[in-house]
């Protein structure tokens, strides 16, 4: 490109591929990608709602809820079953203590009388041990094992815990899941988890002893499984019924919402089309009316100037020539305004001439504008693509004129097999793109509008700029 200053050449030569992350950091050499290519073209809402997607999300949410309910139900069932099993074991142990053990106790058990021990052992083995109980112990208040079906424990001394001592002081029935880590439970550790129940019993002489029995934990698991199956069955059926009731209602609501979105999009498109038609009408009226009248006036004034010069009135001729020049300047201004109001037909004038018209308006402000086009001056895009390329160029050059204080601008259009690429670089003051995007000035929405337009055409728009470093815009549009 010719006619560009060193700063502009640096901007163009340093323009690599835009960064991959939208909203990424910008700076010298860093790109901010404003749009990404979409899977489909055409205007559409930012977040299109699809009934199938919503129903799938609802089913996923229901599955997650079901998992949470199943987990919570399993935990609750385990706790409830354990509580019920402990209560059942306590009631069974209390009954065995009253009906079986208490009648067989004698004062000789405290002194270790073999006959007294044998009487208790016979009753325990016949009526207590079995599926409901796997271990029986009778303690003295001092922590001595007076009797146990495990004979190796008889006569050993252990420390009674607080709950066991409390059961002796205030006669009561106590039940809990046994802590098999204690030394007294060394012979029960191979039988899995156990439920421990203890209560006081009395000899005929009134001596208080502690009766303790251990029940298997297996019924707890069976009861928990039974409760869980009942609980999850009710929850699952209720959830499925709720989903079946909600699904048609939700489907209808989503269809109505989608229809409403389509109607709003149609109205928006109608409004855009109406605005375009109105701009075209205004531009046509100005071109065919005011511009033509001014052109005729310019010719008339020029003719009058020639006649005045022939009649020997040089001063009048100069005044008329000046007036004709003013009219021609006004015509040029009006034509530039017409380009801003409504771009020329791409099919009639061509994209190359349309860009030249934009550049001409900027050159009147002493800005050097270079335009590079393919040899055939065609982009290979559809008419809507050419119109978008024109509008992006128009917005970028308008920003150059209003904000950048640039002295030179380069506009380059490059075509390849996959699409068309537009690059616009200026050597102006640059700006903070992220700040403009996140907090635009009041009434300034050019950047957001460009981004929305490019996204609607399935294009990609990126900018590389920072304060004091100039600006490079890159637009990529796919071949139709």
Tab-separated table of C-alpha atoms in Angstrom:
chain	number	residue	atom	x	y	z
A	1	UNK	CA	0.000	0.000	0.000
A	2	UNK	CA	1.237	3.472	-0.841
A	3	UNK	CA	0.725	6.712	0.948
A	4	UNK	CA	0.644	5.278	4.479
A	5	UNK	CA	2.928	6.524	7.221
A	6	UNK	CA	5.342	4.318	9.191
A	7	UNK	CA	2.892	3.918	12.078
A	8	UNK	CA	0.189	2.597	9.751
A	9	UNK	CA	2.630	0.157	8.101
A	10	UNK	CA	3.543	-1.166	11.541
A	11	UNK	CA	-0.119	-1.713	12.337
A	12	UNK	CA	-0.727	-3.635	9.111
A	13	UNK	CA	2.413	-5.739	9.279
A	14	UNK	CA	1.733	-6.642	12.902
A	15	UNK	CA	-1.809	-7.820	12.300
A	16	UNK	CA	-1.799	-11.569	12.900
A	17	UNK	CA	-4.739	-13.819	13.534
A	18	UNK	CA	-7.243	-12.561	16.072
A	19	UNK	CA	-6.961	-14.050	19.540
A	20	UNK	CA	-9.102	-17.030	20.293
A	21	UNK	CA	-10.725	-15.739	23.451
A	22	UNK	CA	-13.543	-13.265	23.145
A	23	UNK	CA	-13.085	-10.508	25.637
A	24	UNK	CA	-9.379	-11.294	26.016
A	25	UNK	CA	-6.798	-8.703	26.933
A	26	UNK	CA	-5.866	-6.212	24.258
A	27	UNK	CA	-2.776	-4.157	23.734
A	28	UNK	CA	-0.132	-3.662	21.131
A	29	UNK	CA	-0.275	-6.778	18.958
A	30	UNK	CA	-3.251	-8.199	20.915
A	31	UNK	CA	-6.641	-8.862	19.316
A	32	UNK	CA	-10.064	-8.673	20.873
A	33	UNK	CA	-12.490	-10.982	19.086
A	34	UNK	CA	-15.941	-9.429	19.159
A	35	UNK	CA	-17.878	-12.217	17.416
A	36	UNK	CA	-17.485	-15.884	16.570
A	37	UNK	CA	-18.881	-17.713	13.531
A	38	UNK	CA	-22.214	-19.291	14.339
A	39	UNK	CA	-23.628	-22.563	13.065
A	40	UNK	CA	-26.492	-20.908	11.162
A	41	UNK	CA	-26.946	-17.596	9.401
A	42	UNK	CA	-29.570	-14.932	9.567
A	43	UNK	CA	-30.944	-12.751	12.348
A	44	UNK	CA	-31.970	-14.648	15.428
A	45	UNK	CA	-32.346	-13.972	19.124
A	46	UNK	CA	-29.248	-14.165	21.285
A	47	UNK	CA	-30.592	-17.147	23.196
A	48	UNK	CA	-33.110	-19.148	21.182
A	49	UNK	CA	-35.315	-21.322	23.332
A	50	UNK	CA	-35.934	-24.818	22.013
A	51	UNK	CA	-38.668	-26.914	23.672
A	52	UNK	CA	-36.670	-30.120	23.290
A	53	UNK	CA	-33.667	-28.574	25.015
A	54	UNK	CA	-35.796	-27.323	27.896
A	55	UNK	CA	-37.494	-30.701	28.315
A	56	UNK	CA	-34.084	-32.378	28.241
A	57	UNK	CA	-32.882	-29.987	30.934
A	58	UNK	CA	-36.025	-30.757	32.936
A	59	UNK	CA	-35.374	-34.502	32.627
A	60	UNK	CA	-31.745	-33.996	33.653
A	61	UNK	CA	-32.812	-31.926	36.643
A	62	UNK	CA	-35.333	-34.593	37.594
A	63	UNK	CA	-32.625	-37.257	37.390
A	64	UNK	CA	-30.325	-35.196	39.608
A	65	UNK	CA	-33.165	-34.644	42.071
A	66	UNK	CA	-33.870	-38.366	42.025
A	67	UNK	CA	-30.237	-39.128	42.854
A	68	UNK	CA	-30.278	-36.633	45.712
A	69	UNK	CA	-33.567	-38.023	46.992
A	70	UNK	CA	-32.216	-41.571	46.718
A	71	UNK	CA	-29.101	-40.628	48.672
A	72	UNK	CA	-31.082	-38.750	51.313
A	73	UNK	CA	-33.629	-41.555	51.469
A	74	UNK	CA	-30.922	-44.179	51.920
A	75	UNK	CA	-29.358	-42.207	54.747
A	76	UNK	CA	-32.711	-41.536	56.399
A	77	UNK	CA	-33.785	-45.169	55.990
A	78	UNK	CA	-30.552	-46.383	57.561
A	79	UNK	CA	-30.976	-44.060	60.525
A	80	UNK	CA	-34.628	-44.949	60.968
A	81	UNK	CA	-33.990	-48.682	60.650
A	82	UNK	CA	-31.137	-48.491	63.129
A	83	UNK	CA	-33.326	-46.636	65.599
A	84	UNK	CA	-36.113	-49.164	65.206
A	85	UNK	CA	-33.702	-52.095	65.511
A	86	UNK	CA	-32.150	-50.622	68.644
A	87	UNK	CA	-35.603	-50.188	70.153
A	88	UNK	CA	-36.581	-53.730	69.174
A	89	UNK	CA	-33.368	-55.135	70.670
A	90	UNK	CA	-33.945	-53.129	73.834
A	91	UNK	CA	-37.486	-54.451	74.226
A	92	UNK	CA	-36.348	-58.035	73.588
A	93	UNK	CA	-33.460	-57.737	76.066
A	94	UNK	CA	-35.754	-56.214	78.687
A	95	UNK	CA	-38.190	-59.088	78.270
A	96	UNK	CA	-35.423	-61.702	78.515
A	97	UNK	CA	-33.993	-60.018	81.608
A	98	UNK	CA	-37.367	-60.036	83.365
A	99	UNK	CA	-38.639	-63.441	82.261
A	100	UNK	CA	-35.468	-65.525	81.955
A	101	UNK	CA	-32.429	-64.078	83.718
A	102	UNK	CA	-33.918	-62.412	86.789
A	103	UNK	CA	-35.652	-65.606	88.085
A	104	UNK	CA	-32.403	-67.624	87.812
A	105	UNK	CA	-30.187	-65.172	89.721
A	106	UNK	CA	-28.962	-66.019	93.206
A	107	UNK	CA	-26.650	-64.292	95.682
A	108	UNK	CA	-24.107	-67.014	95.001
A	109	UNK	CA	-23.435	-65.554	91.540
A	110	UNK	CA	-21.700	-62.592	93.195
A	111	UNK	CA	-19.298	-64.878	95.073
A	112	UNK	CA	-18.710	-67.104	92.065
A	113	UNK	CA	-20.703	-70.127	93.286
A	114	UNK	CA	-20.473	-72.735	90.480
A	115	UNK	CA	-24.084	-73.835	90.988
A	116	UNK	CA	-25.352	-70.265	90.683
A	117	UNK	CA	-23.238	-69.698	87.562
A	118	UNK	CA	-24.446	-72.982	86.035
A	119	UNK	CA	-28.101	-72.097	86.633
A	120	UNK	CA	-27.716	-68.762	84.833
A	121	UNK	CA	-25.677	-70.353	82.004
A	122	UNK	CA	-28.340	-73.019	81.420
A	123	UNK	CA	-31.134	-70.458	81.176
A	124	UNK	CA	-29.122	-68.145	78.916
A	125	UNK	CA	-28.112	-70.864	76.470
A	126	UNK	CA	-31.616	-72.303	76.292
A	127	UNK	CA	-33.692	-69.125	76.069
A	128	UNK	CA	-31.471	-66.118	75.323
A	129	UNK	CA	-28.663	-66.954	72.906
A	130	UNK	CA	-29.668	-67.435	69.296
A	131	UNK	CA	-30.643	-65.222	66.397
A	132	UNK	CA	-31.744	-62.415	68.738
A	133	UNK	CA	-28.610	-62.361	70.901
A	134	UNK	CA	-24.993	-63.427	70.349
A	135	UNK	CA	-23.416	-62.511	73.682
A	136	UNK	CA	-24.587	-62.129	77.306
A	137	UNK	CA	-22.680	-60.554	80.213
A	138	UNK	CA	-23.621	-59.922	83.832
A	139	UNK	CA	-21.522	-57.309	85.643
A	140	UNK	CA	-20.976	-56.284	89.230
A	141	UNK	CA	-21.231	-52.547	89.998
A	142	UNK	CA	-17.433	-52.516	90.268
A	143	UNK	CA	-16.964	-53.675	86.645
A	144	UNK	CA	-16.258	-57.359	87.246
A	145	UNK	CA	-17.720	-59.852	84.784
A	146	UNK	CA	-19.690	-62.275	86.998
A	147	UNK	CA	-21.086	-64.280	84.091
A	148	UNK	CA	-20.689	-64.506	80.306
A	149	UNK	CA	-21.387	-67.182	77.761
A	150	UNK	CA	-17.759	-66.483	76.717
A	151	UNK	CA	-16.071	-68.121	79.711
A	152	UNK	CA	-12.756	-66.331	79.107
A	153	UNK	CA	-14.389	-63.102	80.228
A	154	UNK	CA	-15.653	-64.411	83.581
A	155	UNK	CA	-13.733	-62.876	86.490
A	156	UNK	CA	-12.090	-60.121	84.419
A	157	UNK	CA	-12.299	-56.529	85.600
A	158	UNK	CA	-13.143	-53.666	83.184
A	159	UNK	CA	-14.158	-50.056	83.516
A	160	UNK	CA	-17.874	-49.371	83.187
A	161	UNK	CA	-18.615	-46.395	80.994
A	162	UNK	CA	-20.798	-43.487	82.047
A	163	UNK	CA	-24.001	-44.809	80.501
A	164	UNK	CA	-23.574	-48.206	82.159
A	165	UNK	CA	-22.949	-46.571	85.518
A	166	UNK	CA	-25.954	-44.302	84.961
A	167	UNK	CA	-28.137	-47.383	84.263
A	168	UNK	CA	-27.091	-48.805	87.644
A	169	UNK	CA	-27.603	-45.567	89.600
A	170	UNK	CA	-30.947	-44.739	88.002
A	171	UNK	CA	-32.410	-48.082	86.929
A	172	UNK	CA	-33.165	-47.763	83.219
A	173	UNK	CA	-32.931	-49.592	79.939
A	174	UNK	CA	-30.085	-48.393	77.657
A	175	UNK	CA	-29.409	-49.436	74.046
A	176	UNK	CA	-26.846	-48.302	71.438
A	177	UNK	CA	-24.628	-49.498	68.608
A	178	UNK	CA	-21.718	-51.171	70.354
A	179	UNK	CA	-18.183	-49.783	70.231
A	180	UNK	CA	-16.270	-52.982	69.529
A	181	UNK	CA	-12.967	-51.178	69.956
A	182	UNK	CA	-13.184	-51.384	73.735
A	183	UNK	CA	-11.143	-54.052	75.506
A	184	UNK	CA	-14.186	-55.807	76.945
A	185	UNK	CA	-15.424	-56.509	73.396
A	186	UNK	CA	-12.322	-58.336	72.205
A	187	UNK	CA	-14.266	-61.564	71.664
A	188	UNK	CA	-17.134	-59.943	69.767
A	189	UNK	CA	-15.092	-58.216	67.060
A	190	UNK	CA	-15.349	-61.014	64.518
A	191	UNK	CA	-19.149	-60.873	64.373
A	192	UNK	CA	-19.576	-57.529	62.614
A	193	UNK	CA	-21.485	-54.590	64.027
A	194	UNK	CA	-23.605	-55.337	67.101
A	195	UNK	CA	-26.383	-53.652	69.045
A	196	UNK	CA	-25.652	-53.390	72.766
A	197	UNK	CA	-28.444	-53.361	75.389
A	198	UNK	CA	-28.004	-53.216	79.169
A	199	UNK	CA	-30.209	-52.794	82.230
A	200	UNK	CA	-29.989	-53.542	85.939
A	201	UNK	CA	-31.135	-56.853	87.484
A	202	UNK	CA	-31.323	-57.813	91.162
A	203	UNK	CA	-30.425	-60.908	93.140
A	204	UNK	CA	-32.861	-62.259	95.753
A	205	UNK	CA	-30.733	-60.523	98.413
A	206	UNK	CA	-31.192	-57.136	96.726
A	207	UNK	CA	-27.743	-56.799	95.149
A	208	UNK	CA	-27.816	-54.776	91.903
A	209	UNK	CA	-26.106	-56.282	88.873
A	210	UNK	CA	-25.862	-55.116	85.248
A	211	UNK	CA	-27.319	-57.388	82.590
A	212	UNK	CA	-25.883	-56.818	79.106
A	213	UNK	CA	-26.704	-58.497	75.799
A	214	UNK	CA	-25.453	-58.042	72.220
A	215	UNK	CA	-27.824	-58.413	69.245
A	216	UNK	CA	-26.695	-58.824	65.580
A	217	UNK	CA	-26.803	-55.772	63.300
A	218	UNK	CA	-28.079	-57.726	60.275
A	219	UNK	CA	-31.769	-56.915	60.827
A	220	UNK	CA	-30.868	-53.236	60.686
A	221	UNK	CA	-29.605	-53.559	57.092
A	222	UNK	CA	-32.631	-55.629	56.070
A	223	UNK	CA	-35.038	-53.167	57.631
A	224	UNK	CA	-33.182	-50.194	56.052
A	225	UNK	CA	-33.400	-51.799	52.612
A	226	UNK	CA	-37.110	-52.415	53.099
A	227	UNK	CA	-37.742	-48.827	54.187
A	228	UNK	CA	-35.602	-47.435	51.354
A	229	UNK	CA	-37.442	-49.411	48.704
A	230	UNK	CA	-40.778	-48.178	49.985
A	231	UNK	CA	-39.546	-44.601	50.260
A	232	UNK	CA	-37.882	-44.453	46.847
A	233	UNK	CA	-40.878	-46.122	45.220
A	234	UNK	CA	-43.217	-43.431	46.529
A	235	UNK	CA	-40.807	-40.618	45.620
A	236	UNK	CA	-40.116	-41.982	42.143
A	237	UNK	CA	-43.758	-42.483	41.298
A	238	UNK	CA	-44.650	-39.027	42.644
A	239	UNK	CA	-41.839	-37.392	40.668
A	240	UNK	CA	-42.802	-39.180	37.467
A	241	UNK	CA	-46.447	-38.209	37.863
A	242	UNK	CA	-45.410	-34.594	38.463
A	243	UNK	CA	-43.216	-34.626	35.356
A	244	UNK	CA	-46.000	-36.150	33.261
A	245	UNK	CA	-48.368	-33.450	34.450
A	246	UNK	CA	-45.870	-30.629	33.878
A	247	UNK	CA	-44.501	-31.786	30.513
A	248	UNK	CA	-47.521	-30.868	28.311
A	249	UNK	CA	-48.022	-27.574	30.148
A	250	UNK	CA	-44.363	-26.679	29.793
A	251	UNK	CA	-44.367	-27.757	26.156
A	252	UNK	CA	-47.303	-25.457	25.376
A	253	UNK	CA	-45.715	-22.557	27.225
A	254	UNK	CA	-42.461	-23.036	25.338
A	255	UNK	CA	-44.234	-23.197	22.007
A	256	UNK	CA	-46.071	-19.975	22.810
A	257	UNK	CA	-42.813	-18.366	23.897
A	258	UNK	CA	-41.128	-19.472	20.690
A	259	UNK	CA	-44.023	-18.126	18.635
A	260	UNK	CA	-43.787	-14.860	20.541
A	261	UNK	CA	-40.058	-14.681	19.841
A	262	UNK	CA	-40.666	-15.346	16.162
A	263	UNK	CA	-43.321	-12.635	16.081
A	264	UNK	CA	-41.007	-10.127	17.757
A	265	UNK	CA	-38.226	-11.035	15.351
A	266	UNK	CA	-40.605	-10.599	12.423
A	267	UNK	CA	-41.729	-7.207	13.724
A	268	UNK	CA	-38.109	-6.191	14.223
A	269	UNK	CA	-37.282	-7.226	10.670
A	270	UNK	CA	-40.312	-5.292	9.414
A	271	UNK	CA	-39.140	-2.245	11.341
A	272	UNK	CA	-35.637	-2.544	9.868
A	273	UNK	CA	-37.062	-2.980	6.375
A	274	UNK	CA	-39.368	-0.011	6.866
A	275	UNK	CA	-36.447	2.095	8.059
A	276	UNK	CA	-34.381	1.032	5.043
A	277	UNK	CA	-37.244	1.829	2.683
A	278	UNK	CA	-37.740	5.242	4.282
A	279	UNK	CA	-34.031	6.038	4.035
A	280	UNK	CA	-34.067	4.938	0.406
A	281	UNK	CA	-37.104	7.140	-0.262
A	282	UNK	CA	-35.477	10.163	1.385
A	283	UNK	CA	-32.228	9.574	-0.514
A	284	UNK	CA	-34.114	9.180	-3.792
A	285	UNK	CA	-36.120	12.337	-3.167
A	286	UNK	CA	-32.978	14.347	-2.412
A	287	UNK	CA	-31.118	12.928	-5.403
A	288	UNK	CA	-33.901	13.368	-7.920
A	289	UNK	CA	-35.107	16.683	-6.501
A	290	UNK	CA	-32.729	18.927	-4.594
A	291	UNK	CA	-29.495	17.577	-6.093
A	292	UNK	CA	-30.822	17.838	-9.644
A	293	UNK	CA	-32.151	21.333	-9.001
A	294	UNK	CA	-28.827	22.435	-7.589
A	295	UNK	CA	-26.998	20.910	-10.549
A	296	UNK	CA	-29.250	22.841	-12.945
A	297	UNK	CA	-28.689	25.968	-10.884
A	298	UNK	CA	-24.930	25.441	-11.075
A	299	UNK	CA	-25.082	25.160	-14.869
A	300	UNK	CA	-27.308	28.239	-15.077
A	301	UNK	CA	-25.025	30.303	-12.866
A	302	UNK	CA	-21.948	29.152	-14.800
A	303	UNK	CA	-23.667	30.166	-18.057
A	304	UNK	CA	-24.528	33.539	-16.598
A	305	UNK	CA	-20.908	33.982	-15.551
A	306	UNK	CA	-19.759	33.246	-19.099
A	307	UNK	CA	-22.231	35.753	-20.533
A	308	UNK	CA	-21.160	38.399	-18.011
A	309	UNK	CA	-17.511	37.886	-18.945
A	310	UNK	CA	-18.389	38.221	-22.672
A	311	UNK	CA	-20.306	41.422	-21.906
A	312	UNK	CA	-17.250	43.005	-20.276
A	313	UNK	CA	-18.409	42.614	-16.693
A	314	UNK	CA	-15.475	40.741	-15.086
A	315	UNK	CA	-16.480	41.508	-11.513
A	316	UNK	CA	-19.960	40.096	-12.009
A	317	UNK	CA	-18.459	37.086	-13.779
A	318	UNK	CA	-16.175	36.386	-10.793
A	319	UNK	CA	-19.104	36.620	-8.369
A	320	UNK	CA	-21.171	34.266	-10.498
A	321	UNK	CA	-18.265	31.783	-10.782
A	322	UNK	CA	-17.905	31.859	-6.985
A	323	UNK	CA	-21.624	31.229	-6.587
A	324	UNK	CA	-21.443	28.317	-9.035
A	325	UNK	CA	-18.510	26.865	-7.075
A	326	UNK	CA	-20.473	27.127	-3.830
A	327	UNK	CA	-23.393	25.314	-5.442
A	328	UNK	CA	-21.097	22.546	-6.690
A	329	UNK	CA	-19.598	22.199	-3.178
A	330	UNK	CA	-23.113	21.917	-1.773
A	331	UNK	CA	-23.900	19.221	-4.338
A	332	UNK	CA	-20.797	17.260	-3.282
A	333	UNK	CA	-21.817	17.578	0.361
A	334	UNK	CA	-25.321	16.390	-0.397
A	335	UNK	CA	-23.981	13.393	-2.309
A	336	UNK	CA	-21.770	12.475	0.651
A	337	UNK	CA	-24.841	12.794	2.863
A	338	UNK	CA	-26.772	10.519	0.514
A	339	UNK	CA	-24.064	7.878	0.871
A	340	UNK	CA	-24.433	8.098	4.663
A	341	UNK	CA	-28.225	7.985	4.536
A	342	UNK	CA	-28.487	5.059	2.139
A	343	UNK	CA	-25.629	3.146	0.486
A	344	UNK	CA	-25.732	2.875	-3.289
A	345	UNK	CA	-27.024	-0.332	-4.831
A	346	UNK	CA	-24.210	-2.842	-4.760
A	347	UNK	CA	-25.526	-4.550	-7.855
A	348	UNK	CA	-25.590	-1.280	-9.813
A	349	UNK	CA	-22.584	0.737	-8.606
A	350	UNK	CA	-20.510	-2.115	-7.150
A	351	UNK	CA	-18.807	-2.400	-3.766
A	352	UNK	CA	-15.621	-0.776	-5.085
A	353	UNK	CA	-17.390	2.439	-6.077
A	354	UNK	CA	-19.338	2.433	-2.800
A	355	UNK	CA	-16.101	2.279	-0.791
A	356	UNK	CA	-14.588	5.008	-2.943
A	357	UNK	CA	-17.568	7.226	-2.138
A	358	UNK	CA	-16.912	6.668	1.584
A	359	UNK	CA	-13.233	7.431	1.132
A	360	UNK	CA	-14.002	10.622	-0.809
A	361	UNK	CA	-15.955	12.031	2.114
A	362	UNK	CA	-13.005	11.371	4.450
A	363	UNK	CA	-10.434	12.781	2.042
A	364	UNK	CA	-12.196	16.166	2.165
A	365	UNK	CA	-10.996	16.310	5.796
A	366	UNK	CA	-7.323	15.997	4.740
A	367	UNK	CA	-7.093	12.282	5.648
A	368	UNK	CA	-5.113	10.050	3.279
A	369	UNK	CA	-7.264	7.003	2.435
A	370	UNK	CA	-5.878	4.065	0.438
A	371	UNK	CA	-8.253	1.390	-0.852
A	372	UNK	CA	-7.008	-1.971	-2.142
A	373	UNK	CA	-9.479	-4.292	-3.860
A	374	UNK	CA	-9.180	-7.583	-5.769
A	375	UNK	CA	-8.378	-7.061	-9.482
A	376	UNK	CA	-12.015	-7.561	-10.492
A	377	UNK	CA	-13.161	-5.291	-7.610
A	378	UNK	CA	-15.552	-8.024	-6.408
A	379	UNK	CA	-15.799	-9.617	-2.947
A	380	UNK	CA	-17.512	-12.884	-3.894
A	381	UNK	CA	-20.169	-12.200	-1.230
A	382	UNK	CA	-23.913	-11.977	-1.562
A	383	UNK	CA	-25.642	-8.615	-1.799
A	384	UNK	CA	-26.332	-8.683	1.953
A	385	UNK	CA	-22.665	-9.526	2.572
A	386	UNK	CA	-21.509	-6.602	0.430
A	387	UNK	CA	-23.941	-4.347	2.236
A	388	UNK	CA	-22.572	-5.487	5.614
A	389	UNK	CA	-18.991	-4.937	4.439
A	390	UNK	CA	-20.007	-1.448	3.327
A	391	UNK	CA	-21.702	-0.659	6.648
A	392	UNK	CA	-18.731	-1.857	8.704
A	393	UNK	CA	-16.389	0.240	6.565
A	394	UNK	CA	-18.761	3.181	6.904
A	395	UNK	CA	-18.839	2.881	10.700
A	396	UNK	CA	-15.056	2.486	10.967
A	397	UNK	CA	-14.372	5.502	8.736
A	398	UNK	CA	-16.980	7.501	10.617
A	399	UNK	CA	-15.120	6.712	13.861
A	400	UNK	CA	-11.870	7.783	12.189
A	401	UNK	CA	-13.450	11.092	11.250
A	402	UNK	CA	-15.000	11.737	14.659
A	403	UNK	CA	-12.628	10.265	17.219
A	404	UNK	CA	-9.281	8.921	16.017
A	405	UNK	CA	-7.550	12.118	14.754
A	406	UNK	CA	-5.823	9.874	12.194
A	407	UNK	CA	-3.871	11.254	9.220
A	408	UNK	CA	-3.972	8.109	7.104
A	409	UNK	CA	-6.263	5.111	6.732
A	410	UNK	CA	-5.839	1.864	4.798
A	411	UNK	CA	-8.828	-0.155	3.588
A	412	UNK	CA	-7.932	-3.583	2.203
A	413	UNK	CA	-10.353	-6.152	0.802
A	414	UNK	CA	-8.937	-9.640	0.241
A	415	UNK	CA	-10.826	-12.585	-1.244
A	416	UNK	CA	-9.984	-16.286	-0.955
A	417	UNK	CA	-11.744	-19.631	-1.381
A	418	UNK	CA	-13.411	-19.570	2.036
A	419	UNK	CA	-14.646	-15.986	2.103
A	420	UNK	CA	-13.738	-12.330	2.099
A	421	UNK	CA	-11.659	-10.387	4.588
A	422	UNK	CA	-11.774	-6.645	5.215
A	423	UNK	CA	-8.946	-4.916	7.086
A	424	UNK	CA	-9.161	-1.246	8.082
A	425	UNK	CA	-6.144	0.330	9.802
A	426	UNK	CA	-5.576	3.895	10.939
A	427	UNK	CA	-2.720	5.684	12.697
A	428	UNK	CA	-4.966	7.530	15.139
A	429	UNK	CA	-5.066	7.708	18.914
A	430	UNK	CA	-6.685	4.272	19.399
A	431	UNK	CA	-9.062	3.417	22.273
A	432	UNK	CA	-9.765	0.878	25.009
A	433	UNK	CA	-12.044	-1.615	23.254
A	434	UNK	CA	-13.018	-3.525	26.385
A	435	UNK	CA	-14.010	-0.323	28.184
A	436	UNK	CA	-16.119	0.797	25.215
A	437	UNK	CA	-17.846	-2.584	25.074
A	438	UNK	CA	-18.506	-2.852	28.802
A	439	UNK	CA	-19.550	0.773	29.380
A	440	UNK	CA	-20.340	2.616	26.127
A	441	UNK	CA	-20.811	6.342	26.243
A	442	UNK	CA	-24.381	7.516	26.230
A	443	UNK	CA	-25.714	7.533	22.683
A	444	UNK	CA	-22.653	5.719	21.239
A	445	UNK	CA	-23.531	2.174	20.195
A	446	UNK	CA	-21.603	1.829	16.925
A	447	UNK	CA	-19.375	-0.977	18.180
A	448	UNK	CA	-22.291	-2.994	19.550
A	449	UNK	CA	-24.293	-2.471	16.362
A	450	UNK	CA	-21.390	-3.655	14.191
A	451	UNK	CA	-20.971	-6.724	16.370
A	452	UNK	CA	-24.664	-7.625	16.132
A	453	UNK	CA	-24.721	-7.130	12.352
A	454	UNK	CA	-21.657	-9.298	11.814
A	455	UNK	CA	-22.994	-12.021	14.098
A	456	UNK	CA	-26.250	-12.088	12.120
A	457	UNK	CA	-24.260	-12.819	8.929
A	458	UNK	CA	-22.259	-15.614	10.604
A	459	UNK	CA	-19.130	-13.478	10.340
A	460	UNK	CA	-16.194	-12.751	12.588
A	461	UNK	CA	-15.171	-9.282	13.733
A	462	UNK	CA	-12.019	-8.448	15.669
A	463	UNK	CA	-10.215	-5.271	16.678
A	464	UNK	CA	-6.642	-4.608	17.728
A	465	UNK	CA	-6.127	-1.303	19.473
A	466	UNK	CA	-5.001	0.452	22.609
A	467	UNK	CA	-4.735	4.118	23.589
A	468	UNK	CA	-2.028	5.831	21.523
A	469	UNK	CA	-1.384	2.816	19.259
A	470	UNK	CA	-3.846	3.241	16.370
A	471	UNK	CA	-6.628	0.831	15.461
A	472	UNK	CA	-6.940	-2.168	13.135
A	473	UNK	CA	-10.334	-3.715	12.368
A	474	UNK	CA	-10.675	-7.124	10.758
A	475	UNK	CA	-13.925	-8.456	9.344
A	476	UNK	CA	-14.212	-12.001	7.987
A	477	UNK	CA	-17.326	-13.082	6.092
A	478	UNK	CA	-17.826	-16.589	4.685
A	479	UNK	CA	-18.499	-17.221	1.028
A	480	UNK	CA	-22.231	-17.867	0.463
